[in-house]
Tab-separated table of C-alpha atoms in Angstrom:
chain	number	residue	atom	x	y	z
A	973	MET	CA	-28.867	33.787	-27.297
A	974	THR	CA	-29.778	37.164	-25.849
A	975	ASP	CA	-30.648	35.710	-22.407
A	976	SER	CA	-33.003	38.565	-21.693
A	977	ALA	CA	-34.633	39.838	-24.844
A	978	ARG	CA	-37.761	37.768	-24.256
A	979	THR	CA	-38.528	39.531	-20.980
A	980	GLN	CA	-39.124	42.969	-22.409
A	981	HIS	CA	-42.797	42.834	-21.485
A	982	ARG	CA	-41.598	42.985	-17.869
A	983	PRO	CA	-38.152	44.637	-17.581
A	984	ASP	CA	-35.949	43.251	-14.834
A	985	GLY	CA	-35.254	46.556	-13.173
A	986	HIS	CA	-37.119	47.974	-10.204
A	987	ARG	CA	-40.827	47.405	-9.891
A	988	PRO	CA	-43.221	48.957	-7.386
A	989	ALA	CA	-44.652	46.810	-4.610
A	990	ARG	CA	-48.033	45.322	-5.432
A	991	ALA	CA	-50.993	44.822	-3.175
A	992	GLY	CA	-50.999	41.415	-1.553
A	993	ARG	CA	-47.241	40.872	-1.952
A	994	ARG	CA	-45.541	40.623	1.425
A	995	PRO	CA	-41.922	39.558	1.777
A	996	GLY	CA	-41.222	36.456	3.821
A	997	GLY	CA	-38.159	35.322	5.746
A	998	ALA	CA	-36.159	34.166	2.738
A	999	ALA	CA	-33.407	36.728	3.322
A	1000	ARG	CA	-32.991	35.555	6.913
A	1001	GLY	CA	-32.786	31.956	5.747
A	1002	LEU	CA	-30.205	32.865	3.105
A	1003	ALA	CA	-28.033	34.685	5.650
A	1004	ALA	CA	-28.231	31.736	8.035
A	1005	GLY	CA	-27.176	29.373	5.262
A	1006	LEU	CA	-24.162	31.527	4.434
A	1007	ALA	CA	-23.137	31.634	8.089
A	1008	ALA	CA	-23.490	27.875	8.460
A	1009	GLY	CA	-21.386	27.309	5.346
A	1010	ALA	CA	-18.652	29.587	6.670
A	1011	LEU	CA	-18.562	27.716	9.990
A	1012	ALA	CA	-18.411	24.348	8.259
A	1013	LEU	CA	-15.173	25.294	6.517
A	1014	GLY	CA	-13.359	26.079	9.750
A	1015	GLY	CA	-12.874	22.551	11.073
A	1016	VAL	CA	-12.725	18.958	9.926
A	1017	VAL	CA	-15.458	17.543	7.729
A	1018	ALA	CA	-15.771	13.941	6.606
A	1019	THR	CA	-18.237	13.125	3.864
A	1020	GLY	CA	-18.849	10.570	1.188
A	1021	SER	CA	-21.366	12.685	-0.700
A	1022	PRO	CA	-21.126	15.875	-2.723
A	1023	VAL	CA	-20.265	19.078	-0.885
A	1024	GLY	CA	-21.930	22.120	-2.406
A	1025	ALA	CA	-24.457	19.982	-4.279
A	1026	ALA	CA	-22.751	20.297	-7.652
A	1027	SER	CA	-22.930	17.462	-10.138
A	1028	ALA	CA	-20.350	16.160	-12.539
A	1029	GLY	CA	-23.111	15.225	-14.940
A	1030	THR	CA	-26.292	13.202	-15.128
A	1031	THR	CA	-25.512	9.677	-14.053
A	1032	GLY	CA	-27.501	6.718	-12.822
A	1033	THR	CA	-31.273	6.383	-12.880
A	1034	ALA	CA	-32.013	10.116	-12.634
A	1035	GLY	CA	-29.708	10.964	-15.524
A	1036	ALA	CA	-31.065	8.171	-17.678
A	1037	GLY	CA	-34.632	9.277	-16.946
A	1038	ALA	CA	-33.885	12.869	-17.890
A	1039	LYS	CA	-32.311	11.849	-21.182
A	1040	SER	CA	-35.188	9.517	-21.953
A	1041	ALA	CA	-37.674	12.365	-21.464
A	1042	ALA	CA	-35.541	14.684	-23.576
A	1043	LEU	CA	-35.360	12.202	-26.447
A	1044	LYS	CA	-39.173	12.215	-26.646
A	1045	ALA	CA	-39.544	16.006	-26.460
A	1046	LYS	CA	-40.822	18.012	-29.415
A	1047	ALA	CA	-40.292	21.641	-30.370
A	1048	GLY	CA	-42.503	23.791	-28.156
A	1049	ASP	CA	-42.674	21.285	-25.294
A	1050	LEU	CA	-41.797	22.388	-21.785
A	1051	LEU	CA	-39.056	20.248	-20.274
A	1052	GLU	CA	-38.183	20.233	-16.570
A	1053	VAL	CA	-34.460	19.879	-15.899
A	1054	SER	CA	-31.890	20.483	-13.192
A	1055	LEU	CA	-29.211	23.069	-13.889
A	1056	ASP	CA	-26.393	20.519	-13.792
A	1057	GLN	CA	-27.903	18.714	-16.801
A	1058	LEU	CA	-27.402	21.658	-19.154
A	1059	ARG	CA	-24.552	22.202	-21.594
A	1060	PRO	CA	-23.686	25.774	-22.647
A	1061	THR	CA	-23.578	26.949	-26.257
A	1062	GLN	CA	-21.292	29.914	-25.591
A	1063	PRO	CA	-17.844	30.090	-23.967
A	1064	SER	CA	-18.314	33.299	-21.989
A	1065	VAL	CA	-20.785	35.386	-20.043
A	1066	GLY	CA	-20.664	38.888	-18.609
A	1067	PHE	CA	-19.626	38.310	-15.013
A	1068	ASP	CA	-20.811	41.758	-13.929
A	1069	GLN	CA	-24.339	40.987	-15.128
A	1070	ILE	CA	-24.366	37.882	-12.941
A	1071	TYR	CA	-22.752	39.789	-10.067
A	1072	TYR	CA	-25.632	42.271	-10.271
A	1073	LYS	CA	-28.127	39.443	-9.877
A	1074	LEU	CA	-26.174	37.790	-7.061
A	1075	GLY	CA	-25.743	41.113	-5.277
A	1076	ARG	CA	-29.438	41.824	-5.460
A	1077	TYR	CA	-30.412	38.264	-4.553
A	1078	SER	CA	-28.360	38.502	-1.346
A	1079	SER	CA	-29.652	41.956	-0.410
A	1080	PRO	CA	-32.686	42.565	1.864
A	1081	LYS	CA	-33.578	45.812	0.063
A	1082	ASP	CA	-36.336	44.351	-2.116
A	1083	GLU	CA	-38.091	43.169	1.026
A	1084	ARG	CA	-37.526	46.472	2.779
A	1085	ASN	CA	-39.243	48.117	-0.178
A	1086	GLY	CA	-42.308	45.919	0.359
A	1087	ASP	CA	-41.597	43.355	-2.346
A	1088	PHE	CA	-40.263	39.818	-2.582
A	1089	ASN	CA	-36.597	39.290	-3.315
A	1090	LYS	CA	-36.022	39.467	-7.047
A	1091	ARG	CA	-34.714	35.924	-7.292
A	1092	PHE	CA	-38.222	34.516	-6.752
A	1093	ASP	CA	-39.696	36.750	-9.464
A	1094	ASP	CA	-36.852	35.772	-11.787
A	1095	TRP	CA	-37.373	32.046	-11.177
A	1096	CYS	CA	-41.134	32.294	-11.708
A	1097	GLU	CA	-40.681	34.253	-14.932
A	1098	THR	CA	-38.068	31.819	-16.224
A	1099	ASN	CA	-40.369	28.911	-15.349
A	1100	GLY	CA	-43.197	30.413	-17.413
A	1101	GLN	CA	-45.180	31.527	-14.369
A	1102	GLU	CA	-44.827	35.335	-14.535
A	1103	GLU	CA	-43.736	36.381	-10.999
A	1104	ALA	CA	-43.833	35.366	-7.351
A	1105	ALA	CA	-47.203	35.339	-5.578
A	1106	THR	CA	-46.247	34.097	-2.102
A	1107	VAL	CA	-42.907	33.429	-0.438
A	1108	SER	CA	-42.731	31.419	2.783
A	1109	PRO	CA	-40.225	32.210	5.558
A	1110	GLY	CA	-36.951	30.483	4.714
A	1111	ALA	CA	-37.991	29.914	1.088
A	1112	LYS	CA	-35.304	28.634	-1.278
A	1113	LEU	CA	-34.983	28.558	-5.050
A	1114	SER	CA	-33.982	24.919	-4.722
A	1115	ASP	CA	-37.366	24.193	-3.109
A	1116	PRO	CA	-40.197	25.477	-5.362
A	1117	SER	CA	-42.732	24.244	-2.808
A	1118	SER	CA	-41.569	27.064	-0.500
A	1119	PHE	CA	-42.989	29.781	-2.770
A	1120	THR	CA	-45.710	30.166	-5.396
A	1121	CYS	CA	-46.016	32.022	-8.689
A	1122	THR	CA	-48.919	34.064	-10.056
A	1123	VAL	CA	-49.512	31.706	-13.010
A	1124	PRO	CA	-50.060	28.084	-11.941
A	1125	VAL	CA	-48.323	25.283	-13.817
A	1126	GLY	CA	-50.522	24.283	-16.739
A	1127	GLN	CA	-52.036	27.755	-17.139
A	1128	GLU	CA	-49.142	29.375	-18.986
A	1129	THR	CA	-49.963	31.905	-21.678
A	1130	ASP	CA	-48.161	32.718	-24.900
A	1131	GLU	CA	-46.692	35.735	-23.109
A	1132	THR	CA	-45.377	33.810	-20.114
A	1133	ARG	CA	-44.014	31.036	-22.346
A	1134	ALA	CA	-42.189	33.642	-24.433
A	1135	ALA	CA	-40.186	34.654	-21.339
A	1136	MET	CA	-38.871	31.124	-20.830
A	1137	LYS	CA	-35.344	30.067	-21.761
A	1138	THR	CA	-34.747	27.566	-24.550
A	1139	VAL	CA	-32.961	24.265	-24.995
A	1140	VAL	CA	-32.056	22.070	-27.972
A	1141	ILE	CA	-31.976	18.286	-27.591
A	1142	GLY	CA	-28.726	16.958	-29.017
A	1143	PRO	CA	-27.351	13.489	-29.793
A	1144	GLY	CA	-27.820	11.055	-26.931
A	1145	GLY	CA	-30.402	13.311	-25.301
A	1146	GLU	CA	-27.844	15.904	-24.205
A	1147	LEU	CA	-29.440	19.250	-23.319
A	1148	TYR	CA	-27.897	22.312	-24.989
A	1149	LEU	CA	-28.978	25.621	-23.494
A	1150	THR	CA	-29.504	28.187	-26.258
A	1151	ASP	CA	-30.846	31.056	-24.138
A	1152	GLY	CA	-30.523	31.845	-20.445
A	1153	HIS	CA	-26.862	31.332	-19.609
A	1154	HIS	CA	-26.803	34.411	-17.350
A	1155	SER	CA	-30.135	33.810	-15.625
A	1156	LEU	CA	-29.543	30.128	-14.942
A	1157	THR	CA	-25.946	30.669	-13.835
A	1158	SER	CA	-27.288	33.215	-11.346
A	1159	PHE	CA	-29.688	30.573	-9.976
A	1160	LEU	CA	-26.835	28.079	-9.765
A	1161	GLU	CA	-24.452	30.444	-7.977
A	1162	THR	CA	-26.850	31.891	-5.392
A	1163	PRO	CA	-26.575	30.077	-2.023
A	1164	ASP	CA	-30.214	28.936	-1.887
A	1165	GLY	CA	-30.089	27.658	-5.468
A	1166	GLY	CA	-27.313	25.404	-6.706
A	1167	PRO	CA	-26.702	22.932	-9.520
A	1168	LYS	CA	-29.657	20.736	-8.562
A	1169	THR	CA	-32.142	23.625	-8.840
A	1170	ARG	CA	-35.044	22.633	-11.084
A	1171	ILE	CA	-36.363	24.800	-13.924
A	1172	ARG	CA	-38.534	24.310	-16.989
A	1173	LEU	CA	-37.213	25.192	-20.428
A	1174	ARG	CA	-38.968	25.522	-23.769
A	1175	VAL	CA	-37.675	23.059	-26.373
A	1176	ALA	CA	-36.480	24.926	-29.463
A	1177	ASP	CA	-35.861	21.724	-31.425
A	1178	ASN	CA	-35.047	18.057	-31.020
A	1179	LEU	CA	-31.921	17.227	-33.027
A	1180	SER	CA	-31.106	14.036	-31.141
A	1181	GLY	CA	-31.351	11.965	-34.319
A	1182	LEU	CA	-28.423	13.741	-35.965
A	1183	SER	CA	-24.804	12.692	-35.884
A	1184	PRO	CA	-22.517	14.973	-33.843
A	1185	ASP	CA	-21.137	16.590	-37.009
A	1186	ALA	CA	-24.607	17.176	-38.456
A	1187	PHE	CA	-25.837	18.457	-35.098
A	1188	TRP	CA	-23.182	21.141	-34.817
A	1189	ARG	CA	-23.580	22.063	-38.472
A	1190	THR	CA	-27.294	22.629	-37.849
A	1191	MET	CA	-26.588	24.577	-34.667
A	1192	ARG	CA	-24.269	26.905	-36.599
A	1193	GLU	CA	-26.755	27.303	-39.459
A	1194	LYS	CA	-29.546	28.235	-37.048
A	1195	LYS	CA	-27.165	30.493	-35.086
A	1196	TRP	CA	-27.848	28.570	-31.884
A	1197	VAL	CA	-24.185	28.531	-30.864
A	1198	TRP	CA	-21.721	31.395	-30.241
A	1199	LEU	CA	-18.190	30.358	-31.181
A	1200	ARG	CA	-16.126	33.366	-30.092
A	1201	ASP	CA	-14.268	33.671	-26.826
A	1202	ALA	CA	-14.198	36.558	-24.355
A	1203	ASN	CA	-11.713	38.390	-26.599
A	1204	ASN	CA	-13.857	37.825	-29.706
A	1205	LYS	CA	-11.469	35.180	-31.054
A	1206	PRO	CA	-12.977	32.152	-32.847
A	1207	ILE	CA	-13.179	28.818	-31.033
A	1208	THR	CA	-14.342	25.312	-31.933
A	1209	THR	CA	-17.304	23.455	-30.492
A	1210	ASP	CA	-14.865	21.256	-28.546
A	1211	GLN	CA	-13.820	24.346	-26.587
A	1212	LEU	CA	-17.308	25.084	-25.267
A	1213	PRO	CA	-17.842	24.603	-21.514
A	1214	GLN	CA	-19.426	21.350	-20.417
A	1215	ARG	CA	-21.426	22.803	-17.530
A	1216	LEU	CA	-22.950	26.023	-16.244
A	1217	GLY	CA	-21.259	28.074	-13.532
A	1218	LEU	CA	-18.869	30.993	-13.306
A	1219	ALA	CA	-15.927	28.617	-12.942
A	1220	HIS	CA	-16.656	27.174	-16.388
A	1221	PHE	CA	-17.087	30.441	-18.292
A	1222	GLN	CA	-14.772	33.187	-19.475
A	1223	ASP	CA	-15.639	36.758	-18.504
A	1224	ASP	CA	-16.596	38.910	-21.507
A	1225	ARG	CA	-16.471	42.488	-20.226
A	1226	TYR	CA	-18.170	43.854	-23.331
A	1227	ARG	CA	-21.096	41.499	-22.798
A	1228	SER	CA	-21.527	43.086	-19.351
A	1229	LEU	CA	-21.160	46.568	-20.812
A	1230	VAL	CA	-23.972	45.947	-23.291
A	1231	TYR	CA	-26.194	44.626	-20.506
A	1232	PHE	CA	-25.928	47.919	-18.626
A	1233	THR	CA	-26.818	49.910	-21.777
A	1234	ARG	CA	-30.203	48.170	-22.056
A	1235	ASP	CA	-33.096	50.638	-22.358
A	1236	ILE	CA	-30.524	53.445	-22.581
A	1237	GLY	CA	-28.836	52.800	-25.932
A	1238	TYR	CA	-30.869	49.858	-27.216
A	1239	GLN	CA	-34.050	47.912	-26.552
A	1240	ALA	CA	-34.458	44.304	-27.582
A	1241	PRO	CA	-36.864	44.204	-30.553
A	1242	ALA	CA	-39.796	41.810	-30.750
A	1243	GLU	CA	-37.927	39.644	-33.267
A	1244	THR	CA	-34.596	39.356	-31.542
A	1245	ALA	CA	-31.364	38.280	-33.216
A	1246	GLU	CA	-29.609	35.345	-31.651
A	1247	TYR	CA	-26.857	36.452	-29.256
A	1248	LEU	CA	-27.995	40.048	-29.578
A	1249	GLU	CA	-25.761	41.429	-26.815
A	1250	PHE	CA	-22.680	39.674	-28.187
A	1251	LEU	CA	-23.303	41.314	-31.573
A	1252	TRP	CA	-23.453	44.765	-29.989
A	1253	GLY	CA	-20.381	43.893	-27.925
A	1254	THR	CA	-18.452	42.988	-31.066
A	1255	TRP	CA	-19.198	46.426	-32.513
A	1256	LEU	CA	-18.360	48.296	-29.301
A	1257	ARG	CA	-14.884	46.771	-29.012
A	1258	ASP	CA	-13.676	49.155	-31.718
A	1259	ARG	CA	-15.419	52.189	-30.190
A	1260	VAL	CA	-15.091	51.948	-26.409
A	1261	ASP	CA	-11.737	51.010	-24.889
A	1262	LEU	CA	-12.621	49.532	-21.514
A	1263	ASP	CA	-8.955	49.556	-20.499
A	1264	SER	CA	-9.139	53.340	-20.416
A	1265	TYR	CA	-11.809	53.197	-17.681
A	1266	ASP	CA	-11.576	52.042	-14.085
A	1267	VAL	CA	-14.327	49.426	-13.984
A	1268	ASN	CA	-13.862	49.133	-10.215
A	1269	SER	CA	-15.044	52.724	-9.849
A	1270	PRO	CA	-18.823	53.300	-10.136
A	1271	ALA	CA	-18.303	56.768	-11.639
A	1272	SER	CA	-15.771	55.588	-14.243
A	1273	TYR	CA	-17.785	52.475	-15.144
A	1274	LEU	CA	-20.900	54.628	-15.515
A	1275	THR	CA	-18.972	56.914	-17.872
A	1276	ALA	CA	-18.088	53.874	-19.995
A	1277	VAL	CA	-21.755	52.832	-20.094
A	1278	ARG	CA	-22.730	56.311	-21.210
A	1279	ALA	CA	-20.090	56.355	-23.944
A	1280	ALA	CA	-21.220	52.955	-25.186
A	1281	SER	CA	-24.948	53.716	-25.100
A	1282	GLU	CA	-24.466	57.085	-26.812
A	1283	ALA	CA	-22.459	55.360	-29.548
A	1284	MET	CA	-25.283	52.849	-30.007
A	1285	SER	CA	-28.115	55.356	-30.201
A	1286	GLY	CA	-26.016	57.890	-32.121
A	1287	THR	CA	-25.187	55.619	-35.043
A	1288	ALA	CA	-27.376	55.589	-38.143
A	1289	GLY	CA	-30.128	52.981	-38.038
A	1290	ASP	CA	-28.994	51.330	-41.274
A	1291	THR	CA	-25.416	50.858	-40.011
A	1292	VAL	CA	-24.402	47.201	-40.138
A	1293	ILE	CA	-23.332	46.272	-36.607
A	1294	ALA	CA	-22.405	42.581	-36.868
A	1295	ASP	CA	-23.476	39.395	-38.636
A	1296	GLY	CA	-25.217	41.464	-41.312
A	1297	ARG	CA	-27.604	43.011	-38.765
A	1298	THR	CA	-28.236	46.739	-38.737
A	1299	ALA	CA	-28.443	48.956	-35.673
A	1300	ASP	CA	-32.222	49.223	-36.035
A	1301	GLU	CA	-32.558	45.452	-36.335
A	1302	LEU	CA	-30.615	45.140	-33.084
A	1303	GLY	CA	-32.901	47.551	-31.269
A	1304	ARG	CA	-31.044	50.884	-31.489
A	1305	MET	CA	-32.879	53.593	-29.544
A	1306	PRO	CA	-33.119	56.721	-31.736
A	1307	GLU	CA	-33.047	58.897	-28.594
A	1308	TRP	CA	-30.452	58.226	-25.941
A	1309	ASN	CA	-32.040	57.311	-22.599
A	1310	ALA	CA	-35.473	57.652	-24.281
A	1311	GLY	CA	-34.935	61.401	-24.538
A	1312	LYS	CA	-34.644	61.892	-20.767
A	1313	LYS	CA	-31.930	63.765	-18.899
A	1314	PRO	CA	-28.986	61.762	-17.495
A	1315	THR	CA	-30.493	62.116	-14.023
A	1316	GLY	CA	-33.737	60.481	-15.177
A	1317	GLY	CA	-34.879	57.464	-17.125
A	1318	GLU	CA	-32.978	54.188	-17.085
A	1319	PHE	CA	-29.599	55.928	-16.935
A	1320	GLY	CA	-30.715	57.724	-13.795
A	1321	LYS	CA	-31.784	54.410	-12.237
A	1322	LEU	CA	-28.486	52.804	-13.228
A	1323	SER	CA	-26.614	55.647	-11.500
A	1324	ALA	CA	-28.161	55.052	-8.056
A	1325	PRO	CA	-25.436	54.146	-5.498
A	1326	ILE	CA	-25.461	51.075	-3.273
A	1327	SER	CA	-26.468	53.262	-0.327
A	1328	ASP	CA	-29.748	54.142	-2.056
A	1329	ASP	CA	-32.981	52.381	-1.098
A	1330	LYS	CA	-33.118	51.162	-4.688
A	1331	PRO	CA	-29.522	50.823	-5.911
A	1332	GLY	CA	-28.766	50.656	-9.617
A	1333	LYS	CA	-27.676	47.443	-11.306
A	1334	LEU	CA	-24.124	48.719	-11.587
A	1335	ALA	CA	-23.904	49.439	-7.854
A	1336	TYR	CA	-25.142	45.951	-6.990
A	1337	ALA	CA	-22.626	44.416	-9.407
A	1338	LEU	CA	-19.602	46.276	-8.047
A	1339	ASP	CA	-20.661	45.744	-4.438
A	1340	PHE	CA	-20.843	41.990	-4.998
A	1341	ARG	CA	-17.665	41.868	-7.082
A	1342	ALA	CA	-15.778	43.386	-4.142
A	1343	LEU	CA	-16.645	40.247	-2.142
A	1344	VAL	CA	-15.125	37.864	-4.692
A	1345	PRO	CA	-11.593	36.884	-3.635
A	1346	ALA	CA	-9.015	37.540	-6.322
A	1347	ALA	CA	-7.119	34.495	-7.535
A	1348	PRO	CA	-3.327	34.740	-7.588
A	1349	THR	CA	-1.687	35.172	-10.989
A	1350	CYS	CA	-0.990	31.823	-12.640
A	1351	THR	CA	2.657	30.971	-13.261
A	1352	LYS	CA	1.671	27.712	-14.974
A	1353	THR	CA	-1.703	26.741	-16.458
A	1354	LEU	CA	-2.795	23.215	-17.269
A	1355	THR	CA	-5.735	22.518	-19.587
A	1356	GLY	CA	-7.038	19.408	-21.296
A	1357	LYS	CA	-6.117	15.973	-19.918
A	1358	HIS	CA	-3.259	15.295	-17.525
A	1359	THR	CA	-2.462	11.831	-16.197
A	1360	GLY	CA	-0.025	11.057	-13.398
A	1361	PRO	CA	1.044	12.694	-10.139
A	1362	LEU	CA	0.982	16.495	-10.075
A	1363	VAL	CA	3.306	18.130	-7.551
A	1364	VAL	CA	2.974	21.889	-7.083
A	1365	SER	CA	6.225	22.868	-5.389
A	1366	SER	CA	6.463	26.553	-6.323
A	1367	GLY	CA	4.538	29.364	-7.964
A	1368	VAL	CA	0.835	29.222	-8.819
A	1369	VAL	CA	-0.452	26.270	-10.824
A	1370	CYS	CA	-3.908	26.751	-12.336
A	1371	LEU	CA	-6.149	23.924	-13.503
A	1372	ASN	CA	-8.607	25.519	-15.921
A	1373	GLY	CA	-11.134	22.892	-16.945
A	1374	THR	CA	-8.366	20.328	-16.588
A	1375	ARG	CA	-9.100	16.605	-16.362
A	1376	GLN	CA	-6.496	15.452	-13.860
A	1377	THR	CA	-6.098	11.731	-13.165
A	1378	GLY	CA	-3.649	11.119	-10.360
A	1379	PRO	CA	-2.730	12.629	-6.983
A	1380	VAL	CA	-2.222	16.380	-6.548
A	1381	VAL	CA	0.217	17.574	-3.873
A	1382	VAL	CA	0.764	21.244	-3.000
A	1383	THR	CA	3.861	21.867	-0.898
A	1384	GLY	CA	4.731	24.743	1.415
A	1385	GLY	CA	4.505	28.226	-0.125
A	1386	ALA	CA	3.057	27.075	-3.456
A	1387	SER	CA	-0.490	27.759	-4.662
A	1388	LEU	CA	-3.194	25.819	-6.473
A	1389	VAL	CA	-6.160	27.334	-8.320
A	1390	ALA	CA	-8.662	24.837	-9.769
A	1391	LYS	CA	-11.596	26.200	-11.800
A	1392	GLY	CA	-14.034	23.867	-13.496
A	1393	ALA	CA	-11.615	20.944	-13.201
A	1394	ASP	CA	-12.280	17.205	-12.889
A	1395	ILE	CA	-9.815	15.515	-10.547
A	1396	THR	CA	-9.650	11.784	-9.908
A	1397	GLY	CA	-7.241	11.117	-7.067
A	1398	PRO	CA	-6.354	12.627	-3.695
A	1399	VAL	CA	-5.568	16.327	-3.257
A	1400	GLN	CA	-3.274	17.315	-0.392
A	1401	ALA	CA	-1.956	20.759	0.540
A	1402	VAL	CA	0.176	21.448	3.608
A	1403	GLY	CA	1.433	24.972	4.294
A	1404	ALA	CA	0.360	26.190	0.865
A	1405	ASP	CA	0.171	29.909	0.190
A	1406	THR	CA	-3.282	29.879	-1.474
A	1407	VAL	CA	-5.678	27.091	-2.373
A	1408	GLN	CA	-8.737	27.999	-4.425
A	1409	ILE	CA	-11.012	25.243	-5.712
A	1410	CYS	CA	-14.271	26.235	-7.434
A	1411	GLY	CA	-16.639	24.440	-9.788
A	1412	THR	CA	-14.477	21.343	-9.542
A	1413	SER	CA	-15.425	17.680	-9.297
A	1414	LEU	CA	-13.045	15.758	-7.042
A	1415	THR	CA	-13.234	11.991	-6.669
A	1416	GLY	CA	-10.906	11.241	-3.797
A	1417	PRO	CA	-9.941	12.695	-0.416
A	1418	LEU	CA	-9.199	16.385	0.076
A	1419	SER	CA	-6.836	17.523	2.837
A	1420	VAL	CA	-5.872	21.190	3.231
A	1421	VAL	CA	-3.845	22.121	6.306
A	1422	ASN	CA	-2.306	25.415	7.477
A	1423	THR	CA	-2.875	27.487	4.356
A	1424	LYS	CA	-0.951	30.749	4.814
A	1425	GLN	CA	-2.986	33.243	2.761
A	1426	ARG	CA	-6.411	31.898	1.817
A	1427	LEU	CA	-8.391	28.734	1.328
A	1428	THR	CA	-11.453	29.157	-0.897
A	1429	LEU	CA	-13.870	26.290	-1.434
A	1430	SER	CA	-17.129	28.244	-1.453
A	1431	GLY	CA	-18.523	31.739	-1.112
A	1432	PRO	CA	-19.149	34.672	-3.476
A	1433	GLY	CA	-18.085	33.939	-7.033
A	1434	CYS	CA	-16.985	30.365	-6.240
A	1435	THR	CA	-19.073	27.851	-8.174
A	1436	PRO	CA	-20.114	24.890	-5.951
A	1437	ASN	CA	-17.803	21.898	-5.971
A	1438	THR	CA	-18.535	18.184	-5.983
A	1439	LEU	CA	-16.278	16.602	-3.383
A	1440	ASN	CA	-16.765	12.833	-3.413
A	1441	GLY	CA	-14.623	11.653	-0.542
A	1442	PRO	CA	-13.464	12.595	2.948
A	1443	VAL	CA	-12.611	16.261	3.504
A	1444	GLN	CA	-10.082	17.492	6.087
A	1445	LEU	CA	-9.653	21.241	6.621
A	1446	VAL	CA	-7.429	22.273	9.528
A	1447	GLY	CA	-5.793	25.560	10.535
A	1448	ASN	CA	-6.621	27.464	7.353
A	1449	ARG	CA	-7.282	31.161	6.949
């Protein structure tokens, strides 16, 4: 779904400080957590429990309890879940939109401006509680008792409930997220959040009584699933990610582009089409060639946003954009940037550099993206199921959502990149060039020694792993 259209009563840009709101020490706590995590990766760690707090799914008593509650839920109910219990209904997100959130969440500028860090406002809004009221020193998203929201639980209004994200209960009590992939992935990826972060969602429907085929047929009929990949190519429901997290999604650059045109070229209407931004993105692919812009350059990226937003507002209102929806139905703004000059309005705010007291969303996104280590180019990619020993003796082997059963060995000079994989068996790398493991569930020991270029197990843009077994990290960069 649109992942943001329901928050138009309170846009997620800059907001002035309000009386009685005083920032706490959350930024200091976040920085300390990052430093501790960096130190932990420098030596030898032995553990029999998950590292990074990620979950491979809901198992045991907790998982059974969550599914039991979901099976009883009715449309309109509010259901409390942890992020690792949710299954996506779209294969891609706009990474730059999430990078904006993560950049802002890790910045102290909101507090310097006399406000709380935006992540607490975002969590409160998503939880149906409007915005943050108090934030204790060292507060964490994963610990809701460390901060409070302006609307207490049980006193939600129609307006605050409308800002909540939605979920559909599927066969077996599985939870299918139909709105909020960007917001909830941001909560999952930020260091003081994680996969076990709790949030309440509004139940759109309970379809648990349907067969799998009937369930997906209903989801398609109601337009509660987006079955096109990051390049706008059709996919099947079997190709949808199984969990939230950057490591599990594709990056749709046009989805990010549309996000930055919000309130410049379009505004989400009161009755919002499902997957609104994807529909605009589909239309823009034929009108704005992102390959002709340098999206690493703020000035060039901003030029692309202007071209896209001018195309949106400049088209006739009755133009069919996608899925039979017209430009007006998708919120086309008849005046670009609400009739303001490029130096004013939302476009002016978007243009603010990272050095500004109140940087624009684009500046935050690019500043954070620069911290994300680039993965080496894959020379071989494995997907689906793979059983038996896997020896990486040369090149770069990538496991993209792969279910690997058997030992993995990376020899000197070779590289391994695992994103969203499930590995059962030991993983050993000695003298490898690069080892990057993100959003991966490993059942078995992990030993990485003397990596030449880079070892990445956590940090910016690396979805938390579940490492169930002893971990040995020695002499790595």
